[in-house]
Short mmCIF file of C-alpha atoms in Angstrom, two decimals:
data_model
loop_
_atom_site.label_atom_id
_atom_site.label_comp_id
_atom_site.label_asym_id
_atom_site.label_seq_id
_atom_site.Cartn_x
_atom_site.Cartn_y
_atom_site.Cartn_z
CA MET A 1 -3.14 -3.09 -31.30
CA ALA A 2 -2.77 -3.07 -27.49
CA VAL A 3 -5.25 -1.00 -25.50
CA GLY A 4 -3.95 2.44 -24.48
CA VAL A 5 -4.01 3.03 -20.71
CA THR A 6 -3.71 6.15 -18.56
CA LEU A 7 -2.74 5.67 -14.92
CA LEU A 8 -4.37 8.14 -12.52
CA GLY A 9 -3.02 8.74 -9.03
CA PRO A 10 -0.08 10.09 -7.03
CA ASN A 11 3.48 9.77 -8.36
CA ILE A 12 4.48 6.92 -6.04
CA ASP A 13 6.04 3.48 -6.43
CA HIS A 14 2.69 1.96 -7.39
CA ARG A 15 2.88 3.98 -10.60
CA ARG A 16 6.13 2.20 -11.55
CA SER A 17 4.60 -1.13 -10.55
CA LEU A 18 1.55 -0.66 -12.78
CA GLU A 19 3.70 0.52 -15.67
CA THR A 20 5.75 -2.67 -15.32
CA MET A 21 2.67 -4.89 -15.11
CA LEU A 22 1.13 -3.35 -18.21
CA GLY A 23 4.36 -3.89 -20.13
CA ALA A 24 6.25 -2.08 -22.84
CA ASP A 25 4.08 -3.35 -25.70
CA ARG A 26 1.20 -0.96 -25.10
CA PRO A 27 0.89 2.83 -24.79
CA VAL A 28 0.81 3.74 -21.09
CA ASN A 29 1.02 7.22 -19.63
CA TRP A 30 0.25 8.89 -16.31
CA ALA A 31 -1.81 11.77 -14.95
CA PRO A 32 -1.93 12.93 -11.32
CA ASP A 33 -5.09 12.77 -9.25
CA SER A 34 -6.48 16.22 -8.44
CA ASN A 35 -4.96 16.28 -4.95
CA SER A 36 -1.50 15.61 -6.38
CA PHE A 37 -2.13 18.14 -9.18
CA LEU A 38 -2.86 20.87 -6.64
CA ARG A 39 -0.23 19.94 -4.05
CA GLY A 40 2.09 22.85 -3.30
CA ARG A 41 -0.14 25.49 -4.88
CA ASP A 42 -0.89 28.68 -3.00
CA MET A 43 -4.70 28.57 -2.80
CA GLY A 44 -6.98 31.02 -1.00
CA TRP A 45 -9.55 29.86 1.52
CA TRP A 46 -12.39 29.88 -1.02
CA GLU A 47 -10.44 27.77 -3.51
CA ARG A 48 -9.52 25.32 -0.75
CA MET A 49 -13.16 25.07 0.29
CA GLN A 50 -14.21 24.42 -3.31
CA HIS A 51 -11.67 21.64 -3.57
CA LYS A 52 -12.96 20.00 -0.38
CA VAL A 53 -16.51 20.07 -1.74
CA GLU A 54 -15.34 18.65 -5.06
CA ARG A 55 -13.55 15.83 -3.23
CA LEU A 56 -16.99 14.69 -2.12
CA LEU A 57 -19.12 15.49 -5.16
CA GLY A 58 -16.75 15.20 -8.11
CA THR A 59 -13.87 17.25 -9.50
CA ARG A 60 -14.83 20.24 -11.65
CA ARG A 61 -11.60 22.29 -11.93
CA PRO A 62 -11.25 23.20 -15.62
CA ASP A 63 -7.42 23.27 -15.52
CA TYR A 64 -7.21 19.81 -13.97
CA LEU A 65 -9.81 18.27 -16.27
CA ALA A 66 -8.03 19.77 -19.28
CA HIS A 67 -4.76 18.25 -18.06
CA VAL A 68 -6.30 14.78 -17.73
CA GLY A 69 -8.07 15.13 -21.07
CA GLN A 70 -4.76 15.86 -22.75
CA ALA A 71 -3.21 12.79 -21.12
CA LEU A 72 -6.03 10.60 -22.46
CA GLN A 73 -5.62 12.00 -25.96
CA ALA A 74 -1.83 11.68 -25.93
CA ASN A 75 -1.93 7.89 -26.22
CA ASN A 76 -5.55 7.44 -27.29
CA SER A 77 -6.39 5.84 -23.94
CA GLN A 78 -9.35 3.54 -23.84
CA VAL A 79 -8.85 2.64 -20.17
CA VAL A 80 -8.03 4.61 -17.01
CA VAL A 81 -6.59 2.72 -14.04
CA ALA A 82 -6.84 4.84 -10.87
CA TYR A 83 -5.07 3.89 -7.67
CA TRP A 84 -4.52 4.36 -3.94
CA GLY A 85 -7.18 4.77 -1.29
CA THR A 86 -9.95 7.29 -1.85
CA GLU A 87 -7.66 9.81 -3.60
CA PRO A 88 -9.00 9.32 -7.16
CA LEU A 89 -12.70 8.81 -6.43
CA ALA A 90 -13.80 12.39 -7.13
CA ASP A 91 -11.71 12.40 -10.31
CA LEU A 92 -13.31 9.17 -11.53
CA VAL A 93 -16.74 10.74 -11.07
CA ALA A 94 -15.56 13.69 -13.18
CA LEU A 95 -14.04 11.44 -15.84
CA ARG A 96 -17.28 9.55 -16.27
CA ARG A 97 -18.95 12.87 -17.15
CA LEU A 98 -16.02 14.03 -19.29
CA ARG A 99 -15.33 10.82 -21.22
CA PRO A 100 -18.21 8.33 -21.05
CA ASP A 101 -16.46 6.25 -23.74
CA VAL A 102 -13.42 5.44 -21.57
CA LYS A 103 -13.35 2.36 -19.32
CA LEU A 104 -12.69 3.25 -15.68
CA VAL A 105 -10.92 0.84 -13.32
CA LEU A 106 -10.08 1.44 -9.66
CA MET A 107 -7.15 -0.36 -8.02
CA VAL A 108 -8.08 -0.58 -4.34
CA LEU A 109 -4.74 -0.61 -2.54
CA CYS A 110 -5.79 0.83 0.82
CA TYR A 111 -9.34 0.90 2.13
CA PRO A 112 -10.79 2.25 4.27
CA VAL A 113 -8.26 5.01 4.85
CA ALA A 114 -10.01 6.46 7.89
CA LEU A 115 -9.66 4.94 11.36
CA ASP A 116 -12.84 6.33 12.95
CA ALA A 117 -16.49 5.47 12.39
CA ALA A 118 -17.50 8.86 10.97
CA GLY A 119 -14.61 8.92 8.52
CA ILE A 120 -15.34 5.39 7.34
CA GLN A 121 -19.03 6.19 6.81
CA ARG A 122 -18.06 9.19 4.68
CA GLN A 123 -15.61 7.13 2.64
CA ASN A 124 -18.14 4.33 2.20
CA TRP A 125 -20.61 6.85 0.77
CA MET A 126 -17.93 8.12 -1.61
CA MET A 127 -16.98 4.60 -2.65
CA ARG A 128 -20.55 3.46 -3.32
CA ARG A 129 -21.14 6.55 -5.45
CA ALA A 130 -17.95 6.01 -7.46
CA THR A 131 -18.21 2.25 -8.00
CA ARG A 132 -21.61 2.65 -9.68
CA LEU A 133 -19.73 4.46 -12.45
CA LEU A 134 -16.84 2.01 -12.81
CA ASP A 135 -16.21 -0.69 -15.37
CA GLY A 136 -13.87 -2.71 -13.19
CA ILE A 137 -12.10 -2.91 -9.86
CA LEU A 138 -8.79 -4.48 -8.77
CA PHE A 139 -8.54 -5.93 -5.25
CA PRO A 140 -5.27 -6.82 -3.46
CA ASN A 141 -6.79 -9.89 -1.81
CA ALA A 142 -10.02 -11.81 -1.29
CA ALA A 143 -10.60 -10.19 2.11
CA MET A 144 -10.91 -6.74 0.52
CA ARG A 145 -13.26 -8.05 -2.18
CA ASP A 146 -15.44 -9.81 0.41
CA HIS A 147 -15.57 -6.63 2.48
CA PHE A 148 -16.77 -4.61 -0.51
CA LEU A 149 -19.49 -7.14 -1.21
CA ALA A 150 -20.56 -7.47 2.43
CA GLU A 151 -20.79 -3.70 2.89
CA SER A 152 -22.44 -3.15 -0.52
CA LEU A 153 -19.60 -0.88 -1.54
CA MET A 154 -19.95 -1.94 -5.17
CA PRO A 155 -22.57 -3.47 -7.44
CA ARG A 156 -22.44 -7.24 -7.13
CA ASN A 157 -22.15 -7.62 -10.88
CA LEU A 158 -19.22 -5.21 -11.24
CA SER A 159 -16.29 -6.86 -13.03
CA HIS A 160 -13.34 -7.35 -10.69
CA LEU A 161 -9.94 -9.04 -10.40
CA ILE A 162 -7.79 -10.02 -7.42
CA LEU A 163 -4.33 -8.70 -8.26
CA SER A 164 -1.43 -8.94 -5.81
CA PRO A 165 0.42 -5.61 -5.63
CA CYS A 166 4.18 -6.06 -6.03
CA TRP A 167 7.27 -3.99 -6.74
CA PRO A 168 9.17 -4.55 -10.02
CA VAL A 169 12.23 -6.79 -10.14
CA GLY A 170 14.37 -3.67 -10.41
CA PHE A 171 13.53 -2.81 -6.80
CA GLN A 172 15.28 -5.97 -5.58
CA PHE A 173 18.93 -6.16 -4.56
CA ALA A 174 20.92 -7.67 -7.43
CA GLY A 175 23.78 -9.01 -5.30
CA PRO A 176 24.02 -12.18 -3.19
CA GLN A 177 22.00 -12.60 -0.02
CA PRO A 178 23.77 -10.81 2.87
CA GLU A 179 24.90 -12.73 5.93
CA GLY A 180 22.44 -12.78 8.80
CA LEU A 181 22.99 -11.06 12.13
CA PRO A 182 24.12 -13.24 15.08
CA ASP A 183 21.42 -12.41 17.65
CA PRO A 184 17.59 -12.50 17.48
CA ASN A 185 16.47 -9.34 15.71
CA VAL A 186 13.74 -7.71 13.64
CA VAL A 187 13.67 -4.67 11.40
CA PHE A 188 10.74 -2.25 11.35
CA ILE A 189 10.38 0.06 8.34
CA GLY A 190 7.19 1.82 9.40
CA ARG A 191 6.85 5.39 10.63
CA THR A 192 8.69 6.41 13.78
CA ASP A 193 8.66 10.22 13.28
CA LEU A 194 5.34 10.72 15.01
CA SER A 195 5.18 14.51 14.65
CA ALA A 196 4.60 14.48 10.86
CA ALA A 197 1.23 15.69 9.58
CA THR A 198 0.45 12.39 7.82
CA VAL A 199 1.04 10.22 10.90
CA HIS A 200 -2.00 8.58 12.50
CA LYS A 201 -2.36 6.99 15.94
CA ALA A 202 -1.88 3.49 14.57
CA ASP A 203 1.68 4.47 13.56
CA ASP A 204 2.70 4.85 17.20
CA LEU A 205 4.22 1.42 17.78
CA ARG A 206 6.29 2.48 20.77
CA PRO A 207 4.43 0.21 23.25
CA MET A 208 5.07 -2.91 21.16
CA MET A 209 8.63 -1.79 20.43
CA LEU A 210 9.38 -1.55 24.13
CA ASP A 211 7.86 -4.97 24.78
CA LEU A 212 10.03 -6.50 22.03
CA LEU A 213 13.15 -4.81 23.37
CA ASN A 214 12.46 -5.87 26.94
CA ALA A 215 11.88 -9.44 25.75
CA GLY A 216 15.45 -9.46 24.39
CA ILE A 217 14.90 -8.84 20.66
CA GLU A 218 17.25 -6.48 18.85
CA LEU A 219 15.11 -3.86 17.09
CA HIS A 220 16.30 -1.95 14.01
CA HIS A 221 14.20 0.99 12.77
CA GLY A 222 14.37 4.53 11.42
CA ARG A 223 15.86 7.08 13.78
CA SER A 224 13.47 9.57 15.43
CA LYS A 225 13.38 11.73 18.53
CA GLU A 226 10.25 9.91 19.71
CA THR A 227 12.13 6.59 19.97
CA ASP A 228 15.46 7.92 21.25
CA ASP A 229 15.42 6.27 24.69
CA GLY A 230 18.89 4.71 24.72
CA HIS A 231 17.68 1.13 25.10
CA PRO A 232 20.72 -1.16 24.62
CA LEU A 233 18.94 -3.37 22.05
CA ARG A 234 17.55 -0.49 19.98
CA ARG A 235 19.41 -0.01 16.67
CA PRO A 236 18.14 3.14 14.94
CA PHE A 237 19.34 3.96 11.43
CA SER A 238 19.21 7.11 9.32
CA PRO A 239 16.73 7.45 6.44
CA VAL A 240 17.91 5.88 3.18
CA ALA A 241 16.54 5.55 -0.33
CA GLN A 242 14.14 2.72 -1.13
CA ASP A 243 16.74 0.59 -2.94
CA GLN A 244 19.22 0.96 -0.08
CA LEU A 245 16.53 0.09 2.46
CA ILE A 246 15.55 -3.08 0.58
CA GLU A 247 19.21 -4.10 0.37
CA ARG A 248 19.77 -3.45 4.08
CA MET A 249 16.72 -5.41 5.23
CA ALA A 250 17.93 -8.73 3.84
CA CYS A 251 20.36 -9.36 6.72
CA HIS A 252 17.62 -9.44 9.36
CA ASP A 253 15.74 -12.35 10.92
CA ALA A 254 12.38 -10.80 10.04
CA SER A 255 10.59 -7.63 9.02
CA LEU A 256 8.02 -6.62 11.64
CA ILE A 257 4.63 -5.69 10.17
CA ALA A 258 2.37 -4.33 12.89
CA TYR A 259 0.32 -1.31 13.89
CA ASN A 260 -0.99 0.07 17.16
CA LEU A 261 -4.50 -1.31 16.72
CA GLU A 262 -5.51 -0.40 20.27
CA ALA A 263 -5.34 3.27 19.25
CA CYS A 264 -7.90 2.76 16.44
CA GLN A 265 -11.66 3.11 16.71
CA ASN A 266 -11.93 0.78 13.73
CA GLU A 267 -9.30 -1.74 12.56
CA ALA A 268 -10.73 -2.45 9.10
CA ARG A 269 -7.90 -0.69 7.27
CA PHE A 270 -5.29 -2.99 8.79
CA GLU A 271 -7.45 -6.08 8.51
CA LEU A 272 -7.83 -5.64 4.74
CA THR A 273 -4.94 -3.65 3.31
CA VAL A 274 -1.65 -5.01 1.98
CA PRO A 275 0.75 -2.27 3.21
CA ASP A 276 3.64 -0.97 1.13
CA ARG A 277 6.10 -1.98 3.86
CA LEU A 278 5.11 -5.60 3.19
CA LEU A 279 5.82 -5.19 -0.54
CA SER A 280 9.27 -3.84 0.29
CA SER A 281 9.87 -6.66 2.76
CA VAL A 282 9.10 -9.47 0.32
CA ALA A 283 11.16 -7.67 -2.33
CA ALA A 284 14.03 -7.65 0.18
CA GLY A 285 13.74 -11.39 0.69
CA VAL A 286 13.36 -11.16 4.46
CA PRO A 287 10.94 -13.27 6.57
CA ILE A 288 7.80 -11.54 7.82
CA ALA A 289 6.84 -11.29 11.50
CA VAL A 290 3.20 -10.36 12.16
CA PRO A 291 0.92 -10.65 15.21
CA GLN A 292 -1.14 -13.83 15.35
CA GLN A 293 -4.42 -11.96 15.67
CA GLY A 294 -5.79 -9.92 12.76
CA TYR A 295 -4.16 -8.76 9.52
CA THR A 296 -6.25 -11.17 7.43
CA GLY A 297 -5.58 -9.50 4.08
CA LEU A 298 -1.83 -9.44 4.67
CA LYS A 299 -1.82 -13.14 5.54
CA GLN A 300 -3.88 -13.99 2.46
CA TYR A 301 -1.28 -12.17 0.38
CA LEU A 302 1.41 -14.40 1.94
CA ALA A 303 -0.56 -17.66 1.62
CA GLY A 304 1.87 -20.53 1.16
CA HIS A 305 4.87 -18.39 2.08
CA GLU A 306 7.40 -20.46 4.04
CA ALA A 307 8.91 -17.44 5.78
CA LEU A 308 5.92 -16.13 7.74
CA ILE A 309 6.29 -15.86 11.52
CA GLU A 310 3.07 -15.31 13.47
CA PHE A 311 3.48 -14.52 17.15
CA GLU A 312 1.10 -14.05 20.05
CA SER A 313 3.56 -12.18 22.29
CA PRO A 314 7.09 -10.73 22.18
CA GLN A 315 8.28 -13.67 24.28
CA ALA A 316 6.77 -16.11 21.78
CA LEU A 317 8.50 -14.28 18.93
CA LEU A 318 11.83 -14.44 20.78
CA ARG A 319 11.46 -18.21 21.21
CA GLN A 320 11.06 -18.59 17.45
CA LEU A 321 13.98 -16.30 16.67
CA LYS A 322 16.24 -18.14 19.11
CA ASP A 323 16.06 -21.18 16.84
CA ARG A 324 18.91 -19.89 14.66
CA GLY A 325 18.82 -22.93 12.38
CA ARG A 326 15.16 -22.37 11.62
CA VAL A 327 15.80 -18.65 11.11
CA ARG A 328 18.49 -19.46 8.53
CA GLU A 329 16.05 -21.74 6.71
CA MET A 330 13.34 -19.06 6.65
CA ARG A 331 15.78 -16.40 5.46
CA GLN A 332 16.80 -18.65 2.60
CA ALA A 333 13.15 -19.40 1.75
CA ALA A 334 12.30 -15.69 1.79
CA TRP A 335 15.25 -14.90 -0.46
CA HIS A 336 14.23 -17.51 -3.04
CA ALA A 337 10.57 -16.43 -2.85
CA ARG A 338 11.39 -12.95 -4.15
CA GLU A 339 10.59 -13.99 -7.73
CA ARG A 340 7.04 -14.80 -6.63
CA PHE A 341 6.46 -11.22 -5.50
CA THR A 342 7.21 -9.19 -8.64
CA ALA A 343 5.13 -6.94 -10.85
CA GLU A 344 6.47 -8.78 -13.90
CA ARG A 345 4.99 -12.06 -12.65
CA HIS A 346 1.50 -10.61 -12.24
CA GLY A 347 1.55 -8.48 -15.38
CA PRO A 348 -0.04 -11.02 -17.77
CA VAL A 349 -3.14 -11.34 -15.57
CA LEU A 350 -3.63 -7.56 -15.47
CA ARG A 351 -3.04 -7.16 -19.21
CA ALA A 352 -5.60 -9.86 -20.01
CA TYR A 353 -8.12 -8.24 -17.68
CA ILE A 354 -7.65 -4.78 -19.21
CA ASP A 355 -8.06 -6.20 -22.71
CA SER A 356 -11.26 -7.98 -21.66
CA LEU A 357 -12.93 -4.68 -20.77
CA THR A 358 -12.63 -3.17 -24.24
#
């Protein structure tokens, strides 16, 4: 009988991806991490303070632990796969106390989350404490694994697997590849609404945007008041659902993946992480444009991809995009490469790894 698995984390697209990877032939259910469980609740200052302390030392809320315990019992889970950043670390510490018989696996999708030295030190302490209790860890690329080993963020003998995160086939546009646009252009699907509470300084890409526009590159991105400057080559669009966004992206020369690294005290997050906007871009079948310097983990994820455009300056990017024949070839290559970047393709490796732990 297939091993029962409970996924632990926020209710985001990575949940659907993991469910797809694990397949329909085994019992898989989901439980929120404690932050997601408490989101939207009206908590007093003392309860909020308790939760902050528990985020460091381990979750102890009886109602949350009861909820997770019920999820484990519902499908007789022998394995918990927790995901995204540092969100589930405190809950994994609690689960080790609650259910020492269950195998605990962390899927490291984004790390470190912090952009400053103090925040990274705190998260490193949390990670070292949690990984001592784990049975396995999933890395998105070799760069993240090497970072964990170099910084002693996990025991050297901890079982691990490099697993490329991908969206399911169902996220891809089922129709034919759209026609390309006539002039050099890129689409950017990162944050542009810079007033939101979850925005960090690295999201402010306005300096690079202006350089691209002034170089003569048509720039398509989500509409926001912060980018409403009336530039003639700026093409803002209204927010759309994920499936509509992926369909829309396929007509572009490239999807721009970049952050404002100059605003960061520490660039490790962007050096190591495979961002969700990249997963959506390869699912859309659009070439990827990324700065020549940095982004090692992202480039490892795209190793062998024929539709990767590295550029050292906006002018250098424009020169590449002006070769319309080459752009057409890369768009076609990106479209055909979509099957390489699917959760279904990577599912067998994850299933075999999960089974090996029990």
